[in-house]
Amino acid sequence: MMAMRHRVIIVLAIAGIALLVLIQGFIIPGNQAREEQYQLEQQNPLTHDLGSILKYKNKYMGNASNLMNLFQHLPLQSIPKTFELDSDKLRLKVLFSEPASSVKEIELKRALLYNSLAAYALVDNLEVIEFHFTDGTYTSTRTATQEVFGVPLSDLLTEEKWKTIQEQLKDDSYVSKQAQIVIQK
Amino acid sequence: MGESNISSDNIRGHLDAIILRVLCEGDNYGYEIMKAIAKNSGGQYELKEPSLYTSLKRLEKQKQIVSYWGDETQGGRRKYYKVTSLGKEAYEAALESWKVAKAIIDQLIERQDKS
Amino acid sequence: MDSLHKHVNQLFAKYKGSKQIQELKREILSNLEAKVADLTAGGMSYSDAVDVARRSITSIDDLIDDQSKVYVNQMTAELVQRGLLYVLIAWIVTMPFRIFGSGIMLNGLLLLGSIVLGIVYVVLRLKKQDMHLGRTAAFDVQAAFRRRKLAWIIWAVFIIVTILYNTAMLFGSNIWFQTQVKIAGPYHFATLGTQYALPFVSILVPMLFHIVPGLMMKYEAGEDDGYEA
């Protein structure tokens, strides 16, 4: 019995070490890499995951924490920022603490376009967003955004339609053209 | 029942000697020892199993008795006990001390009719 | 003598491992059988006789020695071996929890335990020749039984408390406001499961207490080894 248990112990010890190596050496690093990859994709309008922001759908822009959480899960999330809400004018101010020039111009346009679209589509009574950078302000309105993407914006919140828009946003000239309409400097 | 309880209390301290007496008359096993004690008391005292085993164990540890398994051909085998010379000495000593104690206790407890 | 046999087996249920106690068991059974045979010969019905016999002895705990002489080094060797086995199993079983991030501490502790016990185990095995396998020490088997019972009771209380605590922490507001419990996806479910499952690893402790009395009886030294009461 003791000898038998001795053999079982040796087998278990070897199996345990193998499992530990597998988990620590492969599974956890793999998960981390995937997680990092996902986080990276969330920074980019073209690969951003609609599923990660659907839970911030809300009728009212007055729900401040909801809006703040939404912007923490959109592109430009890595730039430190604060928020100001003007409920009378249904206006959101996003105050970035970095200059707009820290991002490539076309990427900035793509991100502002995408973030505006997402915010108007998800928050029903939001009308105006002002993106304040240390070196300038960009403003978008629901009306202008609707003009570009069609009405109503909340209808676009399906995986399929969203993908089509992300496809279109790949085209730099398309982005420049639409940004002209939507974003006022 | 009450009466037998009182006698149990008085007897308890002498169980070892009572069992030794039975075994001095011949090797025996548990149940027969109990029967012999009941018979010796004229049916007035009945030894209980737990007390029997406790006493036997104590006597064996003190080397006053030894045990062996019988070779019954029919039924279960029985564990027999045999008194040792140490046990015989202990029995004689217990008998002596009991006689002395009995005499003293008689004198102390029994009413003496003064003539 | 079936029901008599059963009765005696029940009396001795927890003392399975000890040879000396087995001898007492055989003795008690044979005497009870003699009693039944005698009573039936005297005219009593068989079932009544068995009843009388059963009632004549209802517990043997008082007949078991308080102190048993035990081959202590042999017992320790097996206790360490079994402990190592249990800890290894617990370590392996909890390893997948590492993936979810929770339970890393616990798994690390179990790994540490495995290593420490493993070293002790290897040292004991290497030193086997020099060890005095005949060395004995006196142990109180009855007390070991009591400690085992106590260990299980404490463990049961601990488990109930942790389950209640977890439930209060996780779903307290759901229960209070009678709202539906929402489990958001498999990851959340796994985290919840972990939180409930991990405390059960502590079953190691009462399990070790559980095997101690059995080991004491298994490695009990015989009466004839010059032991004086």
XYZ file of C-alpha atoms in Angstrom:
529
model
C 0.000 0.000 0.000
C 2.815 2.393 0.953
C 4.762 1.432 -2.188
C 1.686 1.853 -4.333
C 1.023 5.302 -2.845
C 4.676 6.162 -3.441
C 4.241 5.516 -7.151
C 1.022 7.537 -7.251
C 2.818 10.451 -5.560
C 5.606 10.426 -8.145
C 3.126 10.307 -11.034
C 1.056 13.129 -9.496
C 4.125 15.278 -8.876
C 5.234 14.913 -12.494
C 1.715 15.543 -13.799
C 1.375 18.586 -11.527
C 4.641 20.124 -12.705
C 3.692 19.485 -16.347
C 0.299 21.102 -15.791
C 1.895 24.080 -14.034
C 4.318 24.587 -16.928
C 1.435 24.311 -19.401
C -0.696 26.851 -17.541
C 2.022 29.330 -16.587
C 4.082 28.935 -19.750
C 1.419 28.715 -22.430
C -2.193 29.240 -21.424
C -1.782 32.369 -19.279
C 0.672 34.155 -21.644
C -1.640 33.226 -24.527
C -4.631 34.700 -22.735
C -2.649 37.816 -21.868
C -1.521 38.252 -25.459
C -5.096 37.873 -26.635
C -6.276 40.357 -24.027
C -3.570 42.863 -25.059
C -4.430 42.347 -28.698
C -8.098 43.004 -27.893
C -7.232 46.165 -25.936
C -5.138 47.345 -28.857
C -8.008 46.727 -31.255
C -10.291 48.832 -29.082
C -8.059 51.841 -29.729
C -8.709 51.644 -33.435
C -12.082 52.579 -34.990
C -11.591 49.965 -37.683
C -11.255 47.045 -35.260
C -13.275 48.382 -32.351
C -15.773 45.879 -30.881
C -19.368 47.141 -30.943
C -20.266 44.482 -28.356
C -18.096 46.209 -25.746
C -20.174 49.438 -25.826
C -23.729 48.184 -26.393
C -24.319 48.058 -22.645
C -23.974 51.872 -22.491
C -27.151 52.380 -24.498
C -29.198 55.028 -22.706
C -32.085 57.386 -23.415
C -30.568 60.319 -21.567
C -27.250 62.077 -21.859
C -27.789 63.272 -18.280
C -26.527 59.915 -17.053
C -22.947 61.097 -16.621
C -21.310 57.901 -15.474
C -22.806 56.064 -18.419
C -21.332 58.571 -20.875
C -17.959 58.533 -19.159
C -17.830 54.758 -19.224
C -18.779 54.784 -22.868
C -15.862 57.039 -23.784
C -13.488 54.875 -21.731
C -14.345 52.057 -24.124
C -14.037 53.992 -27.391
C -10.957 54.918 -29.447
C -8.869 57.753 -27.907
C -9.532 56.021 -24.567
C -5.815 56.100 -23.788
C -5.693 59.927 -23.726
C -6.401 61.277 -20.228
C -9.582 63.333 -20.174
C -12.373 64.880 -18.133
C -16.003 65.527 -19.003
C -18.488 68.360 -18.784
C -22.212 67.952 -19.329
C -24.562 70.719 -20.382
C -28.012 69.193 -20.052
C -29.827 72.342 -21.239
C -28.075 72.305 -24.582
C -27.838 68.471 -24.613
C -24.115 68.998 -25.106
C -21.157 66.884 -23.954
C -17.688 68.347 -23.595
C -14.756 65.941 -23.630
C -11.662 67.711 -22.325
C -8.506 65.907 -23.437
C -5.318 66.826 -21.611
C -3.151 66.352 -24.708
C -2.890 68.253 -27.978
C -4.709 66.930 -31.031
C -1.377 66.948 -32.829
C -0.276 63.944 -30.744
C -2.456 61.839 -33.081
C -2.027 61.639 -36.857
C -4.586 63.913 -38.483
C -6.397 61.272 -40.506
C -6.488 58.940 -37.481
C -7.884 61.756 -35.359
C -10.636 62.385 -37.894
C -11.424 58.690 -38.079
C -11.632 58.425 -34.305
C -13.757 61.569 -33.859
C -16.109 60.438 -36.597
C -16.408 56.979 -35.096
C -16.807 58.195 -31.502
C -19.467 60.733 -32.518
C -21.412 58.123 -34.408
C -21.207 55.654 -31.499
C -22.248 58.238 -28.917
C -25.226 59.564 -30.914
C -26.343 56.048 -31.788
C -26.235 54.883 -28.168
C -27.394 57.970 -26.238
C -30.741 59.071 -27.587
C -30.941 62.730 -26.553
C -27.295 63.691 -27.013
C -27.115 66.473 -29.618
C -23.653 68.052 -29.533
C -20.182 66.799 -28.627
C -17.227 69.115 -28.220
C -13.808 67.444 -28.270
C -11.443 69.896 -26.522
C -7.749 69.299 -27.070
C -5.046 71.548 -25.610
C -4.429 72.933 -29.071
C -7.957 73.216 -30.452
C -11.582 72.118 -30.333
C -13.598 69.907 -32.676
C -17.389 69.874 -32.566
C -19.819 67.338 -33.954
C -23.623 67.431 -34.003
C -26.239 64.740 -34.243
C -27.847 66.463 -37.240
C -24.640 66.479 -39.251
C -23.845 62.891 -38.301
C -27.327 61.769 -39.337
C -26.822 63.500 -42.629
C -23.812 61.346 -43.336
C -24.926 57.966 -41.996
C -28.723 58.146 -42.451
C -31.574 58.143 -39.929
C -32.073 56.977 -37.274
C -28.547 56.324 -36.016
C -29.626 53.773 -33.413
C -30.669 51.478 -36.268
C -26.997 51.053 -37.097
C -26.329 49.215 -33.824
C -26.160 45.744 -35.297
C -22.997 43.758 -35.757
C -23.600 43.607 -39.530
C -24.347 47.289 -40.237
C -21.567 48.383 -37.893
C -19.079 46.232 -39.790
C -20.114 47.885 -43.051
C -19.463 51.321 -41.566
C -16.073 50.183 -40.232
C -15.289 48.913 -43.765
C -16.143 52.325 -45.206
C -14.006 54.059 -42.567
C -10.966 52.201 -43.880
C -10.979 54.542 -46.855
C -8.988 57.666 -45.909
C -10.629 59.844 -48.555
C -14.082 58.769 -47.359
C -13.083 59.697 -43.792
C -11.780 63.120 -44.894
C -14.912 63.808 -46.891
C -17.337 62.880 -44.102
C -15.266 64.586 -41.420
C -15.664 67.804 -43.384
C -19.412 67.522 -42.881
C -19.568 66.170 -39.340
C -16.645 67.769 -37.534
C -16.409 71.539 -37.163
C -13.074 72.863 -36.102
C -33.772 -3.557 41.167
C -32.887 -1.015 43.857
C -31.752 -3.738 46.192
C -29.460 -5.252 43.613
C -27.961 -1.830 42.873
C -26.951 -1.384 46.472
C -25.267 -4.739 46.546
C -23.561 -3.946 43.220
C -21.927 -0.932 44.821
C -20.639 -3.030 47.681
C -19.413 -5.755 45.416
C -17.744 -3.653 42.751
C -14.532 -3.206 44.693
C -14.104 -6.953 44.955
C -14.817 -7.974 41.371
C -11.221 -8.945 40.665
C -11.140 -11.303 43.633
C -14.545 -12.730 42.702
C -13.364 -13.513 39.181
C -10.043 -14.891 40.461
C -11.975 -17.267 42.676
C -13.890 -18.649 39.686
C -10.685 -19.075 37.722
C -8.936 -20.736 40.667
C -11.511 -23.488 40.264
C -10.521 -23.970 36.606
C -9.878 -22.209 33.296
C -12.959 -20.549 31.947
C -14.338 -18.138 29.323
C -16.332 -14.936 29.716
C -19.915 -16.090 29.657
C -19.258 -19.126 31.855
C -17.460 -16.906 34.368
C -20.580 -14.725 34.570
C -22.757 -17.797 35.018
C -20.508 -19.202 37.708
C -20.648 -15.904 39.616
C -24.442 -15.822 39.367
C -24.540 -19.383 40.656
C -22.066 -18.679 43.462
C -24.271 -15.799 44.618
C -27.302 -18.053 44.665
C -28.822 -15.953 41.898
C -28.602 -12.753 43.935
C -25.860 -11.068 41.967
C -25.417 -10.795 38.263
C -22.201 -9.498 36.765
C -22.647 -7.177 33.774
C -20.646 -7.647 30.580
C -18.850 -4.267 30.659
C -17.626 -4.869 34.224
C -16.506 -8.389 33.281
C -14.358 -7.240 30.373
C -12.912 -4.341 32.329
C -11.883 -6.646 35.188
C -10.458 -9.313 32.893
C -8.425 -6.737 31.061
C -7.056 -5.300 34.277
C -6.198 -8.743 35.663
C -4.444 -9.690 32.450
C -2.409 -6.528 32.465
C -1.367 -7.213 36.043
C -0.320 -10.720 34.920
C -2.686 -12.347 37.400
C -4.371 -14.180 34.562
C -3.380 -15.202 31.029
C -5.638 -15.890 28.073
C -5.679 -18.420 25.255
C -8.101 -19.291 22.496
C -9.880 -22.616 22.931
C -10.035 -25.240 20.217
C -13.774 -25.791 20.071
C -14.643 -27.889 17.081
C -18.252 -26.800 16.940
C -19.436 -23.196 17.153
C -17.184 -20.166 17.605
C -13.874 -20.399 19.385
C -13.793 -19.002 22.903
C -11.190 -17.031 24.746
C -10.223 -18.801 27.980
C -8.550 -17.335 31.000
C -6.145 -19.124 33.307
C -5.029 -17.899 36.689
C -1.254 -17.486 37.162
C 0.700 -18.051 40.353
C 0.713 -14.274 40.757
C -3.076 -14.374 40.481
C -3.352 -17.113 43.086
C -1.250 -15.049 45.485
C -3.375 -11.996 44.804
C -6.498 -14.033 45.444
C -5.222 -15.342 48.765
C -4.208 -11.833 49.812
C -7.619 -10.434 48.815
C -9.359 -13.210 50.749
C -7.297 -12.507 53.863
C -7.861 -8.769 53.732
C -11.576 -9.298 53.130
C -11.866 -11.529 56.191
C -10.167 -8.914 58.335
C -12.278 -6.113 56.873
C -15.470 -8.108 57.257
C -14.794 -8.738 60.918
C -14.055 -5.082 61.572
C -17.039 -3.837 59.556
C -19.317 -6.298 61.354
C -18.133 -4.891 64.642
C -18.509 -1.333 63.462
C -21.902 -1.592 61.836
C -23.847 -4.288 63.651
C -25.838 -3.259 66.691
C -24.428 -4.829 69.849
C -27.218 -5.810 72.225
C -25.916 -4.903 75.631
C -26.731 -7.583 78.153
C -26.528 -15.340 14.831
C -26.789 -12.739 12.142
C -28.291 -9.811 14.029
C -25.925 -10.431 16.909
C -23.014 -10.272 14.531
C -24.349 -7.018 13.131
C -24.715 -5.552 16.597
C -21.111 -6.396 17.494
C -19.894 -5.060 14.150
C -21.672 -1.818 14.921
C -20.083 -1.612 18.366
C -16.672 -1.934 16.784
C -17.358 0.051 13.624
C -14.790 2.751 14.275
C -12.034 0.422 15.502
C -11.599 -1.545 12.297
C -7.838 -1.131 12.092
C -6.620 -2.525 15.393
C -5.669 -6.201 15.791
C -5.990 -6.177 19.552
C -9.405 -4.644 19.358
C -10.391 -7.265 16.798
C -9.514 -9.869 19.371
C -11.786 -8.213 21.905
C -14.501 -8.191 19.286
C -14.203 -11.913 18.686
C -14.270 -12.554 22.390
C -17.382 -10.463 22.952
C -19.165 -12.067 20.027
C -18.355 -15.600 21.205
C -19.568 -14.815 24.719
C -22.799 -13.269 23.452
C -23.336 -16.315 21.279
C -22.849 -18.532 24.315
C -25.336 -16.381 26.189
C -27.966 -16.701 23.473
C -27.438 -20.454 23.242
C -27.803 -20.721 27.013
C -30.941 -18.569 27.164
C -32.668 -20.429 24.334
C -31.763 -23.733 25.978
C -33.535 -22.345 29.057
C -36.743 -21.884 27.068
C -36.466 -18.287 25.865
C -37.340 -17.568 22.250
C -34.393 -16.960 19.977
C -35.268 -13.347 19.162
C -35.815 -12.486 22.820
C -32.473 -14.045 23.675
C -30.725 -11.995 20.999
C -32.440 -8.894 22.378
C -31.193 -9.603 25.892
C -27.705 -10.242 24.553
C -27.688 -7.040 22.546
C -28.846 -4.996 25.501
C -26.196 -6.479 27.769
C -23.461 -4.548 25.980
C -24.211 -1.324 24.131
C -20.850 0.421 24.035
C -17.275 -0.736 24.137
C -15.578 2.662 24.252
C -14.838 2.219 27.965
C -13.081 -1.057 27.254
C -10.596 0.498 24.860
C -7.289 1.561 26.341
C -6.864 5.267 26.838
C -3.258 5.011 25.857
C -2.050 2.860 23.018
C 1.561 2.132 22.342
C 2.199 3.043 18.720
C 5.205 2.582 16.406
C 5.484 6.302 16.087
C 8.057 6.565 13.279
C 6.167 4.179 11.045
C 2.969 6.049 11.739
C 4.560 9.419 10.983
C 5.944 8.066 7.703
C 2.500 7.049 6.520
C 0.878 10.228 7.792
C 3.408 12.319 5.853
C 2.898 10.165 2.774
C -0.874 10.471 2.878
C -0.673 14.184 3.650
C 1.630 14.684 0.672
C -0.762 12.730 -1.539
C -3.750 14.830 -0.476
C -1.923 18.135 -0.847
C -0.637 17.124 -4.286
C -4.150 16.256 -5.412
C -5.496 19.557 -4.062
C -2.662 21.418 -5.795
C -3.425 19.802 -9.141
C -7.187 20.208 -8.825
C -6.898 23.939 -8.036
C -4.337 24.612 -10.766
C -6.894 25.495 -13.492
C -8.165 28.291 -11.242
C -4.877 30.034 -11.946
C -6.182 30.783 -15.426
C -8.956 32.909 -13.973
C -6.583 34.785 -11.714
C -8.384 33.901 -8.502
C -6.971 31.108 -6.420
C -3.375 31.845 -7.377
C -2.563 32.465 -3.722
C -4.213 29.243 -2.609
C -2.603 27.257 -5.396
C 0.763 28.762 -4.498
C 0.267 27.783 -0.867
C -0.606 24.242 -1.895
C 2.504 24.123 -4.077
C 4.562 25.305 -1.114
C 2.894 22.664 1.054
C 3.622 19.998 -1.535
C 7.270 20.996 -1.676
C 7.725 21.080 2.110
C 5.916 17.774 2.647
C 7.746 16.347 -0.365
C 11.119 17.204 1.176
C 10.094 15.707 4.521
C 8.837 12.635 2.696
C 12.052 12.155 0.714
C 14.200 12.675 3.815
C 12.136 10.131 5.764
C 12.498 7.633 2.932
C 16.251 8.130 2.655
C 16.716 7.805 6.389
C 14.525 4.737 6.589
C 17.444 2.450 7.465
C 18.732 4.583 10.323
C 15.289 5.159 11.747
C 14.191 3.198 14.756
C 11.152 1.560 13.285
C 10.583 -0.090 16.637
C 10.391 3.194 18.523
C 7.062 3.544 20.223
C 5.147 6.266 21.963
C 1.847 6.259 23.785
C -1.142 7.873 22.109
C -4.694 8.337 23.205
C -6.763 6.767 20.448
C -10.051 7.886 21.995
C -8.790 11.459 22.099
C -7.753 11.131 18.458
C -11.307 10.058 17.664
C -12.641 13.072 19.543
C -10.262 15.405 17.720
C -11.337 13.898 14.411
C -14.980 14.559 15.217
C -14.178 18.088 16.318
C -12.180 18.726 13.139
C -15.145 17.719 10.991
C -17.544 19.856 13.014
C -15.310 22.909 12.766
C -14.845 22.321 9.055
C -18.608 21.990 8.481
C -19.211 25.249 10.349
C -16.460 26.943 8.345
C -17.980 25.780 5.044
C -21.488 26.869 6.008
C -20.224 30.272 7.104
C -18.216 30.841 3.910
C -21.137 29.809 1.731
C -23.478 32.161 3.586
C -20.885 34.925 3.507
C -20.277 34.542 -0.222
C -23.983 34.480 -0.933
C -24.575 37.579 1.161
C -21.693 39.399 -0.550
C -22.563 38.379 -4.089
C -26.314 38.107 -4.139
C -27.326 39.889 -0.938
C -28.847 42.820 -2.793
C -30.611 40.482 -5.227
C -32.190 38.609 -2.356
C -32.993 41.768 -0.408
C -34.619 43.551 -3.322
C -35.937 40.309 -4.827
C -34.361 41.038 -8.173
C -33.157 38.373 -10.512
C -29.600 37.148 -10.207
C -27.723 38.003 -13.365
C -24.724 35.998 -14.397
C -22.936 37.789 -17.186
C -21.325 35.147 -19.313
C -19.106 32.138 -18.700
C -16.257 34.176 -17.254
C -18.453 35.623 -14.519
C -19.847 32.156 -13.868
C -16.352 30.727 -13.503
C -15.396 33.477 -11.048
C -18.499 32.801 -8.986
C -17.868 29.059 -9.064
C -14.299 29.608 -7.946
C -15.388 31.723 -5.038
C -17.711 28.980 -3.852
C -15.443 26.048 -4.686
C -12.095 27.177 -3.280
C -13.025 27.021 0.440
C -13.721 23.315 -0.013
C -9.989 22.729 -0.422
C -9.809 23.099 3.360
C -11.300 19.585 3.537
C -7.626 18.528 3.604
C -7.453 19.410 7.292
C -10.296 17.226 8.605
C -9.214 14.476 6.193
C -5.817 14.321 7.855
C -7.426 14.320 11.299
C -9.693 11.575 10.012
C -6.925 9.104 9.237
C -4.960 9.615 12.465
C -6.918 7.222 14.741
C -6.833 4.531 12.055
C -3.072 4.907 11.696
C -2.622 4.703 15.469
C -4.455 1.394 15.503
C -2.677 0.141 12.397
C 0.743 0.770 13.908
C -0.246 -0.256 17.407
C 2.429 -2.293 19.152
C 1.373 -5.650 20.628
C 0.597 -6.105 24.317
C 3.415 -8.588 24.733
C 6.227 -6.172 23.945
C 7.056 -5.583 27.569
C 4.592 -2.798 28.079
C 3.454 -2.222 31.625
C 0.324 -0.314 32.486
